[in-house]
Amino acid sequence: MTDVAKKVEAPDPAYLAAVLRRRQAMRARLDQAEALYEDVNREAAKLLDQQYRATRSTKTDVTLTDDTKFATVTRVGGEAEAQVTDREVFAAWVRDHYPDHWDYRIIPARTEAVVDQTFTANVLAAVDAAGVPQFADPQSGEVHDVPGVMIKPTRSRYYRWTFTRESKRQPLDGRTLVVDAIKAGALNLDGPLALGTAATEPEQ
């Protein structure tokens, strides 16, 4: 005996139309929100950069219009380290000032200068500590300007945003607080921002 597959019925046309309409309308609203978010996110980063240059503050509370804190934003500083950017110039400096840490090796058709890796690491560590491409001789105390070495950024700064958590003092978390504020009309995300004077100086 062969089972006969049950015929699949088409969905209710009115319900299908309502679901599809809502899905695509929400996609349109989400696209618009993402575009607005990118604009305000860039503006926030620019203002936070300006605040950092002026005050060196790395953490800021985010509050509602009634000063209720619902989030924080923290500046995570970029990293930089000393690097040999011109090997030939650096090797020549080592040869002239610290020949014990310099050597050469003959490779077919060419001769290559070789600098002791431990010495190079010590020089780069000293440059990192000094914040400038200089090396103080531990024996003589003479300070050298080290050629062929630069302090280069290895990671850009970024901002970490976090909502507040529930607590005994505030039983609602940050997301709930801001959603309630929007529902109550205390926070309007559709109106234009009252922008102040924009920062014009470059980030340092």
JSON list of N, CA, C and O in Angstrom, two decimals, residues 84-95 102 115-116 119-121 123-124 146-149:
[
{"chain": "A", "resi": 84, "resn": "VAL", "atom": "N", "xyz": [62.92, 48.38, 13.19]},
{"chain": "A", "resi": 84, "resn": "VAL", "atom": "CA", "xyz": [63.99, 48.73, 12.25]},
{"chain": "A", "resi": 84, "resn": "VAL", "atom": "C", "xyz": [63.32, 48.93, 10.90]},
{"chain": "A", "resi": 84, "resn": "VAL", "atom": "O", "xyz": [62.77, 48.00, 10.32]},
{"chain": "A", "resi": 85, "resn": "THR", "atom": "N", "xyz": [63.36, 50.17, 10.40]},
{"chain": "A", "resi": 85, "resn": "THR", "atom": "CA", "xyz": [62.70, 50.48, 9.14]},
{"chain": "A", "resi": 85, "resn": "THR", "atom": "C", "xyz": [63.69, 50.57, 7.98]},
{"chain": "A", "resi": 85, "resn": "THR", "atom": "O", "xyz": [63.28, 50.53, 6.83]},
{"chain": "A", "resi": 86, "resn": "ASP", "atom": "N", "xyz": [64.97, 50.75, 8.29]},
{"chain": "A", "resi": 86, "resn": "ASP", "atom": "CA", "xyz": [66.01, 50.78, 7.26]},
{"chain": "A", "resi": 86, "resn": "ASP", "atom": "C", "xyz": [67.18, 49.92, 7.76]},
{"chain": "A", "resi": 86, "resn": "ASP", "atom": "O", "xyz": [68.03, 50.39, 8.51]},
{"chain": "A", "resi": 87, "resn": "ARG", "atom": "N", "xyz": [67.21, 48.68, 7.35]},
{"chain": "A", "resi": 87, "resn": "ARG", "atom": "CA", "xyz": [68.19, 47.73, 7.87]},
{"chain": "A", "resi": 87, "resn": "ARG", "atom": "C", "xyz": [69.63, 48.14, 7.54]},
{"chain": "A", "resi": 87, "resn": "ARG", "atom": "O", "xyz": [70.53, 47.98, 8.35]},
{"chain": "A", "resi": 88, "resn": "GLU", "atom": "N", "xyz": [69.85, 48.67, 6.33]},
{"chain": "A", "resi": 88, "resn": "GLU", "atom": "CA", "xyz": [71.21, 49.04, 5.93]},
{"chain": "A", "resi": 88, "resn": "GLU", "atom": "C", "xyz": [71.75, 50.19, 6.76]},
{"chain": "A", "resi": 88, "resn": "GLU", "atom": "O", "xyz": [72.90, 50.16, 7.22]},
{"chain": "A", "resi": 89, "resn": "VAL", "atom": "N", "xyz": [70.93, 51.21, 6.98]},
{"chain": "A", "resi": 89, "resn": "VAL", "atom": "CA", "xyz": [71.36, 52.36, 7.78]},
{"chain": "A", "resi": 89, "resn": "VAL", "atom": "C", "xyz": [71.59, 51.95, 9.22]},
{"chain": "A", "resi": 89, "resn": "VAL", "atom": "O", "xyz": [72.56, 52.36, 9.86]},
{"chain": "A", "resi": 90, "resn": "PHE", "atom": "N", "xyz": [70.69, 51.12, 9.77]},
{"chain": "A", "resi": 90, "resn": "PHE", "atom": "CA", "xyz": [70.84, 50.66, 11.14]},
{"chain": "A", "resi": 90, "resn": "PHE", "atom": "C", "xyz": [72.10, 49.81, 11.29]},
{"chain": "A", "resi": 90, "resn": "PHE", "atom": "O", "xyz": [72.87, 49.97, 12.24]},
{"chain": "A", "resi": 91, "resn": "ALA", "atom": "N", "xyz": [72.34, 48.90, 10.34]},
{"chain": "A", "resi": 91, "resn": "ALA", "atom": "CA", "xyz": [73.53, 48.04, 10.39]},
{"chain": "A", "resi": 91, "resn": "ALA", "atom": "C", "xyz": [74.81, 48.87, 10.31]},
{"chain": "A", "resi": 91, "resn": "ALA", "atom": "O", "xyz": [75.80, 48.57, 10.99]},
{"chain": "A", "resi": 92, "resn": "ALA", "atom": "N", "xyz": [74.80, 49.93, 9.50]},
{"chain": "A", "resi": 92, "resn": "ALA", "atom": "CA", "xyz": [75.98, 50.79, 9.40]},
{"chain": "A", "resi": 92, "resn": "ALA", "atom": "C", "xyz": [76.25, 51.50, 10.72]},
{"chain": "A", "resi": 92, "resn": "ALA", "atom": "O", "xyz": [77.41, 51.67, 11.13]},
{"chain": "A", "resi": 93, "resn": "TRP", "atom": "N", "xyz": [75.20, 51.92, 11.41]},
{"chain": "A", "resi": 93, "resn": "TRP", "atom": "CA", "xyz": [75.37, 52.57, 12.72]},
{"chain": "A", "resi": 93, "resn": "TRP", "atom": "C", "xyz": [75.96, 51.59, 13.73]},
{"chain": "A", "resi": 93, "resn": "TRP", "atom": "O", "xyz": [76.88, 51.93, 14.48]},
{"chain": "A", "resi": 94, "resn": "VAL", "atom": "N", "xyz": [75.44, 50.36, 13.74]},
{"chain": "A", "resi": 94, "resn": "VAL", "atom": "CA", "xyz": [75.97, 49.35, 14.65]},
{"chain": "A", "resi": 94, "resn": "VAL", "atom": "C", "xyz": [77.44, 49.07, 14.31]},
{"chain": "A", "resi": 94, "resn": "VAL", "atom": "O", "xyz": [78.29, 48.96, 15.21]},
{"chain": "A", "resi": 95, "resn": "ARG", "atom": "N", "xyz": [77.77, 48.96, 13.04]},
{"chain": "A", "resi": 95, "resn": "ARG", "atom": "CA", "xyz": [79.15, 48.70, 12.62]},
{"chain": "A", "resi": 95, "resn": "ARG", "atom": "C", "xyz": [80.09, 49.79, 13.12]},
{"chain": "A", "resi": 95, "resn": "ARG", "atom": "O", "xyz": [81.19, 49.51, 13.60]},
{"chain": "A", "resi": 102, "resn": "TRP", "atom": "N", "xyz": [78.29, 43.47, 15.28]},
{"chain": "A", "resi": 102, "resn": "TRP", "atom": "CA", "xyz": [78.11, 43.52, 13.82]},
{"chain": "A", "resi": 102, "resn": "TRP", "atom": "C", "xyz": [78.99, 42.48, 13.17]},
{"chain": "A", "resi": 102, "resn": "TRP", "atom": "O", "xyz": [80.10, 42.18, 13.63]},
{"chain": "A", "resi": 115, "resn": "VAL", "atom": "N", "xyz": [73.54, 41.97, 12.06]},
{"chain": "A", "resi": 115, "resn": "VAL", "atom": "CA", "xyz": [73.57, 42.59, 13.38]},
{"chain": "A", "resi": 115, "resn": "VAL", "atom": "C", "xyz": [73.06, 41.58, 14.39]},
{"chain": "A", "resi": 115, "resn": "VAL", "atom": "O", "xyz": [72.06, 40.90, 14.15]},
{"chain": "A", "resi": 116, "resn": "ASP", "atom": "N", "xyz": [73.73, 41.49, 15.52]},
{"chain": "A", "resi": 116, "resn": "ASP", "atom": "CA", "xyz": [73.34, 40.56, 16.58]},
{"chain": "A", "resi": 116, "resn": "ASP", "atom": "C", "xyz": [71.89, 40.83, 16.99]},
{"chain": "A", "resi": 116, "resn": "ASP", "atom": "O", "xyz": [71.52, 41.96, 17.31]},
{"chain": "A", "resi": 119, "resn": "PHE", "atom": "N", "xyz": [71.34, 42.28, 20.51]},
{"chain": "A", "resi": 119, "resn": "PHE", "atom": "CA", "xyz": [71.66, 43.71, 20.59]},
{"chain": "A", "resi": 119, "resn": "PHE", "atom": "C", "xyz": [70.56, 44.54, 19.94]},
{"chain": "A", "resi": 119, "resn": "PHE", "atom": "O", "xyz": [70.15, 45.58, 20.48]},
{"chain": "A", "resi": 120, "resn": "THR", "atom": "N", "xyz": [70.05, 44.07, 18.80]},
{"chain": "A", "resi": 120, "resn": "THR", "atom": "CA", "xyz": [68.96, 44.79, 18.14]},
{"chain": "A", "resi": 120, "resn": "THR", "atom": "C", "xyz": [67.74, 44.88, 19.07]},
{"chain": "A", "resi": 120, "resn": "THR", "atom": "O", "xyz": [67.13, 45.95, 19.20]},
{"chain": "A", "resi": 121, "resn": "ALA", "atom": "N", "xyz": [67.41, 43.79, 19.73]},
{"chain": "A", "resi": 121, "resn": "ALA", "atom": "CA", "xyz": [66.26, 43.79, 20.65]},
{"chain": "A", "resi": 121, "resn": "ALA", "atom": "C", "xyz": [66.49, 44.76, 21.80]},
{"chain": "A", "resi": 121, "resn": "ALA", "atom": "O", "xyz": [65.56, 45.46, 22.22]},
{"chain": "A", "resi": 123, "resn": "VAL", "atom": "N", "xyz": [68.35, 47.52, 21.72]},
{"chain": "A", "resi": 123, "resn": "VAL", "atom": "CA", "xyz": [68.23, 48.88, 21.19]},
{"chain": "A", "resi": 123, "resn": "VAL", "atom": "C", "xyz": [66.76, 49.24, 21.02]},
{"chain": "A", "resi": 123, "resn": "VAL", "atom": "O", "xyz": [66.32, 50.33, 21.42]},
{"chain": "A", "resi": 124, "resn": "LEU", "atom": "N", "xyz": [65.97, 48.33, 20.43]},
{"chain": "A", "resi": 124, "resn": "LEU", "atom": "CA", "xyz": [64.55, 48.61, 20.22]},
{"chain": "A", "resi": 124, "resn": "LEU", "atom": "C", "xyz": [63.82, 48.77, 21.55]},
{"chain": "A", "resi": 124, "resn": "LEU", "atom": "O", "xyz": [62.92, 49.62, 21.68]},
{"chain": "A", "resi": 146, "resn": "VAL", "atom": "N", "xyz": [69.52, 56.95, 16.89]},
{"chain": "A", "resi": 146, "resn": "VAL", "atom": "CA", "xyz": [69.63, 55.70, 16.15]},
{"chain": "A", "resi": 146, "resn": "VAL", "atom": "C", "xyz": [68.99, 55.84, 14.77]},
{"chain": "A", "resi": 146, "resn": "VAL", "atom": "O", "xyz": [67.77, 56.03, 14.67]},
{"chain": "A", "resi": 147, "resn": "PRO", "atom": "N", "xyz": [69.77, 55.75, 13.71]},
{"chain": "A", "resi": 147, "resn": "PRO", "atom": "CA", "xyz": [69.18, 55.84, 12.37]},
{"chain": "A", "resi": 147, "resn": "PRO", "atom": "C", "xyz": [68.53, 54.53, 11.96]},
{"chain": "A", "resi": 147, "resn": "PRO", "atom": "O", "xyz": [68.89, 53.46, 12.46]},
{"chain": "A", "resi": 148, "resn": "GLY", "atom": "N", "xyz": [67.58, 54.62, 11.06]},
{"chain": "A", "resi": 148, "resn": "GLY", "atom": "CA", "xyz": [66.95, 53.42, 10.55]},
{"chain": "A", "resi": 148, "resn": "GLY", "atom": "C", "xyz": [65.95, 52.78, 11.49]},
{"chain": "A", "resi": 148, "resn": "GLY", "atom": "O", "xyz": [65.51, 51.65, 11.25]},
{"chain": "A", "resi": 149, "resn": "VAL", "atom": "N", "xyz": [65.58, 53.50, 12.57]},
{"chain": "A", "resi": 149, "resn": "VAL", "atom": "CA", "xyz": [64.62, 52.97, 13.55]},
{"chain": "A", "resi": 149, "resn": "VAL", "atom": "C", "xyz": [63.51, 53.98, 13.75]},
{"chain": "A", "resi": 149, "resn": "VAL", "atom": "O", "xyz": [63.77, 55.18, 13.85]}
]
